[in-house]
Coordinates of C-alpha atoms and ligand atoms in Angstrom, one line a residue:
M83 CA -11.1 -1.5 -56.9
S84 CA -9.7 1.9 -55.9
V85 CA -7.1 2.3 -53.3
K86 CA -6.8 5.5 -51.4
R87 CA -3.9 6.1 -48.9
E88 CA -3.9 9.2 -46.8
N89 CA -1.8 8.3 -43.8
S90 CA 0.8 5.9 -42.7
N91 CA 4.1 5.6 -40.8
E92 CA 7.5 4.1 -41.6
N93 CA 6.2 0.5 -41.8
V94 CA 3.4 1.4 -44.2
E95 CA 4.1 2.8 -47.7
S96 CA 3.1 6.4 -47.4
S97 CA 4.3 8.8 -44.8
K98 CA 1.2 10.2 -43.3
R99 CA -0.4 9.0 -40.0
H100 CA -3.9 7.9 -41.1
Q101 CA -4.5 5.5 -43.9
T102 CA -7.8 4.9 -45.6
I103 CA -8.1 2.0 -47.9
Q104 CA -11.1 1.8 -50.1
A105 CA -11.8 -1.7 -51.5
G106 CA -14.8 -2.1 -53.9
N107 CA -17.3 0.5 -54.7
S108 CA -18.9 0.9 -51.2
D109 CA -19.2 4.3 -49.7
Q110 CA -19.1 2.8 -46.2
V111 CA -16.3 2.1 -43.8
I112 CA -17.2 -1.2 -42.3
A113 CA -14.3 -1.8 -40.0
K114 CA -10.9 -0.5 -38.8
L115 CA -7.5 -2.0 -38.2
I116 CA -6.0 0.0 -35.4
S117 CA -2.3 -0.2 -34.6
L118 CA -1.6 0.6 -30.9
I119 CA 2.2 0.0 -31.1
P120 CA 3.8 3.2 -29.6
G121 CA 5.2 5.3 -32.3
K122 CA 3.4 3.4 -35.0
E123 CA -0.2 4.3 -34.1
Q124 CA -2.4 4.3 -37.1
S125 CA -5.9 3.4 -38.2
I126 CA -6.7 1.7 -41.4
D127 CA -10.3 2.0 -42.6
L128 CA -11.7 -1.0 -44.4
M129 CA -14.4 -0.3 -47.0
G130 CA -17.1 -2.8 -47.8
N131 CA -17.7 -5.2 -50.7
A132 CA -14.4 -6.7 -51.9
V133 CA -11.1 -8.2 -51.1
V134 CA -8.3 -6.3 -49.3
T135 CA -4.9 -7.8 -49.6
V136 CA -2.2 -7.3 -46.9
G137 CA 1.4 -8.1 -47.5
R138 CA 4.9 -6.8 -48.4
S139 CA 4.1 -6.5 -52.1
R140 CA 3.6 -2.9 -53.2
H141 CA 0.6 -4.2 -55.1
C142 CA -1.2 -5.0 -51.8
D143 CA -3.9 -2.7 -50.5
V144 CA -2.2 -2.6 -47.1
V145 CA 1.6 -2.7 -47.4
L146 CA 3.5 -3.9 -44.4
K147 CA 7.3 -3.7 -44.7
E148 CA 8.5 -6.0 -41.9
V149 CA 10.9 -8.8 -43.0
D150 CA 8.6 -11.5 -41.6
I151 CA 5.6 -10.4 -43.7
S152 CA 5.0 -12.5 -46.8
T153 CA 4.5 -11.0 -50.2
I154 CA 0.8 -11.6 -49.9
H155 CA 0.3 -12.3 -46.2
C156 CA -3.4 -12.5 -45.9
Q157 CA -6.6 -11.4 -47.6
L158 CA -9.7 -9.8 -46.0
Y159 CA -13.0 -10.6 -47.7
T160 CA -16.1 -8.7 -47.0
I161 CA -19.0 -11.2 -46.8
Q162 CA -22.7 -10.7 -46.4
V163 CA -24.5 -12.9 -43.9
D164 CA -28.3 -12.9 -43.5
L165 CA -29.4 -13.1 -39.9
D166 CA -32.7 -12.0 -38.4
R167 CA -34.0 -10.6 -41.7
E168 CA -31.1 -8.3 -42.0
R169 CA -28.0 -8.4 -44.0
R170 CA -24.7 -8.0 -42.1
K171 CA -21.4 -7.2 -43.6
L172 CA -18.6 -9.1 -41.9
I173 CA -14.9 -9.6 -42.7
N174 CA -13.4 -13.0 -43.2
I175 CA -9.6 -13.1 -42.9
V176 CA -7.8 -15.8 -45.0
D177 CA -4.1 -16.5 -44.1
K178 CA -1.7 -16.9 -47.0
S179 CA 1.6 -16.4 -45.1
R180 CA 4.7 -18.3 -44.3
N181 CA 5.2 -16.9 -40.8
G182 CA 1.6 -16.9 -39.8
T183 CA -1.4 -14.7 -39.0
F184 CA -2.5 -14.9 -35.3
I185 CA -5.9 -14.0 -33.9
N186 CA -5.9 -13.5 -30.2
G187 CA -2.8 -15.6 -29.9
N188 CA -4.0 -18.5 -32.1
R189 CA -2.4 -19.2 -35.4
L190 CA -4.7 -19.4 -38.4
I191 CA -2.4 -21.6 -40.5
K192 CA -3.8 -21.1 -44.0
R193 CA -7.3 -21.1 -42.6
D194 CA -10.0 -18.4 -42.6
Y195 CA -11.7 -16.8 -39.7
L196 CA -14.7 -14.5 -39.3
L197 CA -13.3 -11.4 -37.5
K198 CA -15.1 -10.2 -34.4
N199 CA -15.0 -6.9 -32.6
G200 CA -12.0 -6.6 -30.4
D201 CA -9.9 -9.3 -32.1
R202 CA -6.2 -8.8 -31.9
I203 CA -4.5 -9.6 -35.2
V204 CA -0.8 -10.2 -35.4
F205 CA 0.8 -10.5 -38.9
G206 CA 4.1 -12.4 -38.7
K207 CA 5.9 -11.9 -35.4
S208 CA 4.9 -8.5 -34.2
T209 CA 2.9 -6.4 -36.5
S210 CA -0.2 -6.1 -34.4
F211 CA -3.6 -4.5 -34.9
L212 CA -6.8 -4.3 -33.0
F213 CA -9.9 -5.1 -35.2
K214 CA -13.1 -3.2 -34.8
Y215 CA -16.3 -3.0 -36.8
T216 CA -17.7 0.5 -37.2
E217 CA -21.0 1.3 -35.6
N218 CA -23.1 1.7 -38.8
S219 CA -21.8 -1.2 -40.8
D220 CA -25.1 -3.1 -41.2
E221 CA -27.7 -2.5 -43.9
I222 CA -31.3 -3.0 -43.4
E223 CA -32.9 -4.4 -46.5
G224 CA -36.7 -4.3 -46.8
N225 CA -38.8 -3.0 -44.0
A226 CA -36.7 -1.6 -41.2
N227 CA -39.5 -2.1 -38.7
S228 CA -39.4 -5.8 -39.3
S229 CA -36.1 -6.1 -37.5
N230 CA -36.3 -7.7 -34.1
N231 CA -36.7 -5.3 -31.1
D232 CA -36.4 -7.9 -28.4
G233 CA -33.9 -6.0 -26.3
V234 CA -31.2 -8.5 -27.1
F235 CA -29.9 -6.5 -30.0
K236 CA -29.9 -2.7 -29.9
K237 CA -33.0 -1.3 -31.4
P238 CA -32.5 0.0 -35.0
Q239 CA -32.0 3.7 -35.2
M240 CA -31.8 5.6 -38.4
A241 CA -28.5 7.3 -39.0
A242 CA -28.5 11.0 -39.2
S243 CA -29.4 12.0 -42.7
S244 CA -26.4 12.6 -44.9
S245 CA -26.0 13.2 -48.6
Q246 CA -24.2 9.8 -48.9
T247 CA -27.2 7.8 -47.4
S248 CA -29.2 6.5 -50.3
L249 CA -32.9 6.3 -50.0
R250 CA -32.8 2.5 -50.5
K251 CA -30.2 1.8 -47.9
K252 CA -30.7 2.8 -44.3
L253 CA -28.0 2.5 -41.7
K254 CA -28.5 1.0 -38.3
P255 CA -26.1 0.4 -35.4
R256 CA -24.3 -2.9 -35.4
P257 CA -26.1 -5.3 -33.0
T258 CA -24.2 -5.7 -29.7
S259 CA -22.0 -8.8 -29.8
V260 CA -21.3 -11.0 -26.8
F261 CA -17.7 -10.0 -27.3
D262 CA -18.5 -6.3 -27.0
K263 CA -20.2 -6.8 -23.7
Y264 CA -18.2 -9.6 -22.1
L265 CA -14.6 -10.7 -21.8
L266 CA -14.5 -14.5 -22.1
E267 CA -12.1 -16.2 -19.8
R268 CA -11.4 -19.8 -18.6
E269 CA -13.6 -22.8 -19.4
L270 CA -16.0 -23.8 -16.6
G271 CA -17.1 -27.0 -18.3
S272 CA -18.6 -28.6 -21.4
G273 CA -21.5 -30.8 -22.3
H274 CA -23.0 -32.4 -25.4
Y275 CA -24.2 -29.2 -26.9
A276 CA -22.1 -26.4 -25.5
T277 CA -19.0 -25.2 -23.8
V278 CA -19.4 -22.9 -20.8
K279 CA -16.8 -20.2 -20.1
E280 CA -16.4 -17.6 -17.3
G281 CA -17.2 -14.1 -18.6
I282 CA -16.8 -10.7 -17.2
N283 CA -19.2 -7.9 -17.9
K284 CA -16.9 -5.1 -19.3
K285 CA -19.1 -2.4 -17.9
T286 CA -20.0 -3.7 -14.4
G287 CA -17.3 -6.2 -13.7
E288 CA -20.0 -8.9 -12.9
V289 CA -18.6 -12.4 -13.3
V290 CA -21.0 -14.6 -15.3
A291 CA -21.1 -17.9 -17.1
V292 CA -21.3 -17.8 -20.9
K293 CA -22.8 -20.9 -22.5
I294 CA -21.5 -21.2 -26.1
F295 CA -23.5 -23.7 -28.2
H296 CA -21.6 -25.6 -30.9
P297 CA -21.9 -23.8 -34.3
Q298 CA -25.0 -24.7 -36.3
Q299 CA -26.0 -24.2 -40.0
N300 CA -27.7 -20.9 -40.5
D301 CA -30.4 -22.5 -42.6
D302 CA -33.4 -22.1 -40.4
Q303 CA -34.3 -18.4 -39.6
K304 CA -37.4 -19.6 -37.8
K305 CA -35.3 -21.6 -35.3
S306 CA -33.1 -18.6 -34.5
N307 CA -36.1 -16.4 -34.0
Q308 CA -37.7 -19.0 -31.8
F309 CA -34.5 -19.2 -29.7
R310 CA -34.5 -15.4 -29.2
E311 CA -38.2 -15.3 -28.4
E312 CA -37.9 -18.2 -25.9
T313 CA -34.8 -16.9 -24.2
N314 CA -36.6 -13.6 -23.8
I315 CA -39.3 -15.4 -21.8
L316 CA -36.7 -17.4 -19.8
M317 CA -34.9 -14.1 -19.0
R318 CA -38.0 -13.0 -17.1
V319 CA -37.8 -16.0 -14.8
H320 CA -36.4 -14.9 -11.4
H321 CA -36.2 -17.4 -8.6
P322 CA -33.5 -18.1 -6.0
N323 CA -33.4 -21.8 -7.0
I324 CA -33.1 -21.2 -10.7
V325 CA -30.0 -20.1 -12.6
K326 CA -30.7 -16.6 -13.8
M327 CA -30.5 -16.0 -17.6
L328 CA -29.0 -12.6 -18.2
D329 CA -28.5 -12.2 -22.0
S330 CA -28.7 -14.2 -25.2
F331 CA -27.0 -13.7 -28.6
V332 CA -27.1 -15.3 -32.0
E333 CA -24.0 -14.5 -34.0
P334 CA -22.6 -15.6 -37.4
V335 CA -19.3 -17.6 -37.3
S336 CA -19.0 -18.0 -41.0
K337 CA -21.1 -17.3 -44.1
S338 CA -23.3 -20.4 -43.4
Q339 CA -22.9 -21.0 -39.7
I340 CA -24.3 -19.3 -36.6
Q341 CA -23.5 -19.6 -32.9
K342 CA -25.8 -19.1 -30.0
Y343 CA -24.7 -17.7 -26.7
L344 CA -26.4 -17.6 -23.3
V345 CA -25.1 -15.4 -20.5
L346 CA -26.0 -17.0 -17.2
E347 CA -25.6 -16.3 -13.5
K348 CA -22.3 -18.1 -12.5
I349 CA -22.7 -20.9 -10.0
N350 CA -19.6 -21.8 -8.1
D351 CA -19.7 -25.3 -6.6
G352 CA -20.5 -27.7 -9.5
E353 CA -23.2 -30.2 -10.0
L354 CA -25.3 -32.3 -7.7
F355 CA -24.0 -35.2 -9.9
D356 CA -20.5 -34.7 -8.5
R357 CA -21.8 -34.6 -4.9
I358 CA -23.5 -38.0 -5.5
V359 CA -20.4 -39.4 -7.1
K360 CA -18.2 -38.2 -4.2
K361 CA -20.6 -39.5 -1.4
V362 CA -22.0 -42.6 -3.2
C363 CA -25.4 -41.6 -1.8
L364 CA -26.8 -38.7 0.2
R365 CA -28.2 -38.7 3.8
Q366 CA -32.0 -38.5 4.0
N367 CA -32.1 -35.2 5.7
E368 CA -29.6 -33.7 3.2
T369 CA -31.7 -35.1 0.3
Q370 CA -34.8 -33.6 1.9
A371 CA -33.2 -30.1 2.2
L372 CA -31.9 -30.3 -1.4
F373 CA -35.3 -31.5 -2.7
K374 CA -37.2 -28.7 -0.9
Q375 CA -35.2 -26.3 -3.0
I376 CA -35.4 -28.3 -6.2
L377 CA -39.2 -28.5 -5.9
E378 CA -39.5 -24.7 -5.1
G379 CA -37.6 -24.1 -8.4
I380 CA -39.8 -26.6 -10.4
K381 CA -42.9 -25.1 -8.9
H382 CA -41.9 -21.7 -10.0
L383 CA -41.2 -22.9 -13.6
H384 CA -44.5 -24.7 -13.8
S385 CA -46.4 -21.7 -12.5
Q386 CA -44.9 -19.8 -15.5
N387 CA -45.9 -22.6 -17.8
I388 CA -42.3 -23.6 -18.4
I389 CA -41.5 -27.3 -18.5
H390 CA -37.8 -28.1 -17.7
R391 CA -37.8 -31.4 -19.6
D392 CA -34.3 -32.3 -18.6
I393 CA -34.2 -32.6 -14.8
K394 CA -31.1 -34.7 -13.9
P395 CA -28.3 -34.3 -11.4
E396 CA -26.0 -32.7 -14.0
N397 CA -28.5 -29.8 -14.3
I398 CA -28.8 -29.2 -10.6
L399 CA -26.0 -26.8 -9.7
L400 CA -24.8 -25.8 -6.2
N401 CA -23.6 -22.7 -4.5
I402 CA -22.0 -23.6 -1.2
T403 CA -21.3 -21.3 1.7
R404 CA -18.3 -22.7 3.5
R405 CA -17.5 -22.5 7.2
Q406 CA -15.1 -19.7 8.1
S407 CA -14.9 -20.4 11.8
P408 CA -15.9 -23.3 14.1
N409 CA -18.7 -21.3 15.8
E410 CA -20.7 -20.4 12.8
M411 CA -24.2 -21.8 12.8
Q412 CA -25.2 -24.2 10.1
L413 CA -28.4 -23.3 8.1
G414 CA -29.3 -26.9 7.2
P415 CA -28.2 -30.6 7.5
W416 CA -25.1 -30.0 5.5
D417 CA -21.5 -31.4 5.8
Q418 CA -19.3 -30.2 8.7
D419 CA -17.4 -27.6 6.6
E420 CA -20.6 -26.2 5.0
I421 CA -22.8 -23.5 6.4
D422 CA -25.4 -23.6 3.6
V423 CA -26.0 -25.2 0.2
Q424 CA -28.1 -23.4 -2.3
V425 CA -29.6 -25.3 -5.2
K426 CA -29.8 -23.7 -8.7
I427 CA -31.7 -25.4 -11.5
A428 CA -29.9 -25.0 -14.8
D429 CA -30.8 -25.5 -18.5
F430 CA -34.5 -25.0 -18.0
G431 CA -36.8 -24.8 -21.1
L432 CA -34.0 -25.3 -23.5
A433 CA -34.3 -28.9 -24.3
K434 CA -36.2 -28.1 -27.5
F435 CA -33.1 -26.2 -28.9
T436 CA -30.7 -29.1 -28.2
G437 CA -32.7 -31.7 -30.1
E438 CA -33.7 -35.1 -28.8
I439 CA -33.4 -35.5 -25.0
Q440 CA -30.4 -37.6 -24.2
F441 CA -31.1 -41.2 -23.4
T442 CA -28.0 -41.5 -21.3
N443 CA -26.2 -39.0 -19.2
T444 CA -22.6 -38.3 -18.6
L445 CA -21.6 -41.8 -17.5
C446 CA -21.9 -44.3 -20.2
G447 CA -24.7 -46.7 -19.5
T448 CA -26.4 -44.7 -16.7
P449 CA -30.1 -44.4 -17.4
S450 CA -32.2 -41.6 -18.7
Y451 CA -34.4 -39.6 -16.5
V452 CA -37.1 -39.3 -19.2
A453 CA -40.7 -40.1 -18.5
P454 CA -42.5 -42.9 -20.5
E455 CA -44.6 -40.4 -22.4
V456 CA -41.4 -38.7 -23.7
L457 CA -39.9 -42.0 -24.7
L458 CA -43.1 -42.7 -26.6
K459 CA -43.0 -39.2 -28.1
S460 CA -46.6 -38.7 -27.2
D461 CA -48.2 -35.6 -25.7
Y462 CA -46.6 -34.5 -22.5
S463 CA -47.2 -32.0 -19.7
S464 CA -45.2 -30.5 -16.8
K465 CA -45.6 -34.0 -15.1
V466 CA -42.5 -35.1 -17.1
D467 CA -40.5 -33.1 -14.7
M468 CA -42.1 -35.0 -11.8
W469 CA -41.1 -38.3 -13.2
S470 CA -37.5 -37.1 -13.6
A471 CA -37.6 -35.7 -10.0
G472 CA -38.7 -39.2 -8.9
V473 CA -35.7 -40.8 -10.6
L474 CA -33.4 -38.2 -9.1
L475 CA -34.8 -38.8 -5.6
Y476 CA -34.2 -42.5 -6.0
V477 CA -30.6 -41.9 -7.1
C478 CA -29.8 -39.5 -4.3
L479 CA -30.9 -42.0 -1.6
C480 CA -29.3 -45.2 -2.9
G481 CA -26.6 -44.0 -5.4
F482 CA -27.8 -46.2 -8.3
P483 CA -30.7 -45.7 -10.7
P484 CA -34.2 -47.3 -10.6
F485 CA -34.1 -48.3 -14.3
S486 CA -31.2 -50.1 -15.8
D487 CA -30.4 -52.8 -18.2
S488 CA -28.5 -54.7 -15.5
L489 CA -31.9 -55.1 -13.7
G490 CA -33.4 -56.7 -16.9
P491 CA -34.9 -58.3 -18.6
P492 CA -36.8 -56.5 -19.8
S493 CA -34.7 -53.7 -21.2
M494 CA -34.3 -50.3 -19.5
R495 CA -36.6 -48.8 -22.0
E496 CA -39.3 -51.4 -21.3
Q497 CA -38.8 -51.0 -17.5
I498 CA -39.5 -47.2 -17.9
L499 CA -42.5 -47.8 -20.2
Q500 CA -44.0 -50.3 -17.7
G501 CA -42.9 -48.3 -14.6
K502 CA -41.2 -51.4 -13.4
F503 CA -38.9 -50.6 -10.5
A504 CA -38.3 -51.8 -6.9
F505 CA -36.6 -50.9 -3.7
Y506 CA -33.8 -53.4 -3.0
S507 CA -32.6 -54.7 0.3
P508 CA -30.3 -53.9 2.0
Y509 CA -29.9 -50.5 0.3
W510 CA -33.4 -49.3 1.2
D511 CA -33.8 -51.0 4.6
E512 CA -32.9 -48.0 6.7
I513 CA -34.7 -45.5 4.6
D514 CA -38.1 -44.2 5.7
D515 CA -41.2 -45.8 4.3
S516 CA -42.7 -42.4 3.6
V517 CA -40.1 -41.5 0.9
L518 CA -40.6 -44.9 -0.7
H519 CA -44.3 -44.0 -0.9
L520 CA -43.4 -40.6 -2.4
I521 CA -41.1 -42.1 -5.1
S522 CA -43.8 -44.7 -5.9
N523 CA -46.2 -41.8 -6.5
L524 CA -43.7 -40.0 -8.8
L525 CA -42.7 -43.0 -10.9
V526 CA -46.2 -43.5 -12.2
V527 CA -46.6 -44.3 -15.9
N528 CA -50.0 -42.6 -16.1
A529 CA -49.1 -38.9 -15.9
S530 CA -52.5 -37.8 -14.7
E531 CA -52.1 -40.1 -11.6
R532 CA -48.5 -39.0 -11.0
F533 CA -48.0 -36.5 -8.2
S534 CA -47.8 -32.8 -9.2
V535 CA -45.1 -30.5 -7.7
V536 CA -47.5 -29.2 -5.1
E537 CA -48.6 -32.7 -4.1
T538 CA -44.9 -33.7 -3.8
M539 CA -44.1 -30.6 -1.6
N540 CA -47.0 -31.5 0.7
H541 CA -46.0 -35.1 1.1
P542 CA -45.5 -36.2 4.8
W543 CA -41.9 -37.2 4.2
F544 CA -41.0 -33.5 4.1
R545 CA -42.6 -33.0 7.5
N546 CA -41.0 -36.2 8.9
A547 CA -44.6 -37.3 9.6
D548 CA -44.0 -40.9 8.7
Y549 CA -46.0 -43.8 10.1
E550 CA -49.6 -42.7 10.8
T551 CA -50.1 -41.0 7.4
I552 CA -48.6 -43.5 5.0
P553 CA -51.2 -46.1 3.9
M554 CA -48.8 -48.8 2.7
E555 CA -45.8 -50.6 4.0
P556 CA -43.4 -50.6 1.0
E557 CA -41.6 -53.8 0.2
R558 CA -37.8 -54.2 0.0
L559 CA -36.9 -56.7 -2.5
Q560 CA -34.1 -59.2 -2.2
I561 CA -31.9 -59.3 -5.3
S562 CA -28.6 -60.9 -6.2
Q563 CA -25.6 -58.6 -5.8
E564 CA -24.6 -58.9 -9.5
K565 CA -28.0 -57.5 -10.6
I566 CA -27.7 -54.3 -8.6
P567 CA -26.8 -51.5 -11.0
K568 CA -23.4 -49.8 -10.5
T569 CA -23.5 -46.7 -8.4
Y570 CA -22.6 -43.4 -10.1
S571 CA -19.6 -43.4 -7.8
E572 CA -18.5 -46.9 -9.1
L573 CA -19.2 -45.9 -12.7
S574 CA -17.1 -42.7 -12.4
K575 CA -14.0 -44.9 -11.5
I576 CA -14.4 -47.1 -14.6
Ligands
LIG85 N1 -24.3 -21.1 -14.8 C1 -23.2 -21.9 -14.7 N2 -22.2 -21.6 -13.8 C2 -21.1 -22.3 -13.7 N3 -20.9 -23.5 -14.4 C3 -21.9 -23.8 -15.3 C4 -23.1 -23.1 -15.5 N4 -23.8 -23.7 -16.4 C5 -23.1 -24.8 -16.8 N5 -22.0 -24.9 -16.2 C6 -21.0 -26.0 -16.3 O1 -20.7 -26.2 -17.7 C7 -20.8 -27.5 -18.0 C8 -21.6 -27.7 -19.3 O2 -22.8 -27.1 -19.2 P1 -24.1 -27.7 -19.7 O3 -24.3 -29.0 -18.9 O4 -25.2 -26.7 -19.6 O5 -23.9 -28.0 -21.2 P2 -24.8 -28.9 -22.2 O6 -24.0 -29.1 -23.5 O7 -26.1 -28.3 -22.3 O8 -24.9 -30.2 -21.3 P3 -25.6 -31.6 -21.4 O9 -24.6 -32.5 -22.2 O10 -25.7 -32.0 -20.0 O11 -26.9 -31.4 -22.1 C9 -21.4 -28.2 -16.8 O12 -20.4 -29.1 -16.3 C10 -21.7 -27.2 -15.8 O13 -21.2 -27.6 -14.6

């Protein structure tokens, strides 16, 4: 390993301003440590392919003289990660210190961390650097044209010819990272598969939601590619009742793990689930107004051959326009303080990337919204969304689910497979027959006989044309109080 020092300041061994450290035999600068401390401004170039040591010892590659710096404070390893048929060089920092190495305010404590563009590294108490990868730090191996050109990552461009560029190695710009484009801020929520944070587009200032999936093994290139291809399709979906997908990224977090990110339109007023919990159940006219929008969203997805597969109240998000003055006119049958409520369907088309559909949702013991054919793992169509919509409609109107072990025997699974459900008295007594008719045509085991989204939208319930058009008089069943499933509202208090 050769070490070349050209610049420094009083805290770094030599006396010039700019320091270049060459570790290994690479002819490429892959990253820079930039000191922004007034009077101590300097930039340290990190060369590829080896270990760079940082510490007080004069044998270190980067010598820092502060008293709180350990003899060997940390090591920077260049590692190569294969992602999308290209090899990326990244730097892993390993803490070895007594007083700590901090990344963006978090102490590493003898741990390692894969450095990202824009990370702020503090060695000891105050020796602070900004970390940046250089633009041309990735090598394309094999056919450059085989790299993805999906618009998520910048298209490969050949670097200007230089005497140092070998014929075998071509340089391309580093793919844009989510951290290059967005500032990640407070957490908005978390689920089984991901944490969602508020993000700010650094260029436009747009406030977005960034869904950060839990890290996964980087052992299936096909899956990563599929994720990118699918999200490209989903990014083309534009509808007022569907959460807009703005960007997607797949990034390495260590040599063997990757992390997927989705940048989404930010929705401000939480989930339909919380509205049901708060109110126990929803008024009929309110449910109608929400469902008209939910169905518009589902219709759009189905028209694009996209099946949501995970319709449930946690995935129906709301944007509420609140009343500013008493004279403002309401735009629907909303609560007193609300002018309008806009429905936004979230998490569409992604179920295949999160594995098996969940059999329970947030509250332990509450039932699944999945259709019988999904439970049986047999062929399914867009009609699975209509079954889930039927469960959701039932839950909105009475506050508890149509399928539940408490209603058994048989088990909840068997109830779903047999389509065994009922409308119980007194909970359904005051609710229009026509919506009972609609639900009965959604919770149909045979998918080909189940209502489609268009049939649902054309149902008389939405036109309040009840009596003359409904052929049946649905039955309200008497049941003992103990058998009635707990409402979401009751479950949330347990
Ligand atoms: N676009 C968004 N805008 C604002 N908040 C959001 C957005 N998307 C998700 N959230 C919030 O983040 C939380 C977790 O998101 P999400 O439910 O998508 O994660 P998940 O792991 O896929 O969930 P699940 O466990 O339901 O499958 C939710 O509480 C949701 O309210």
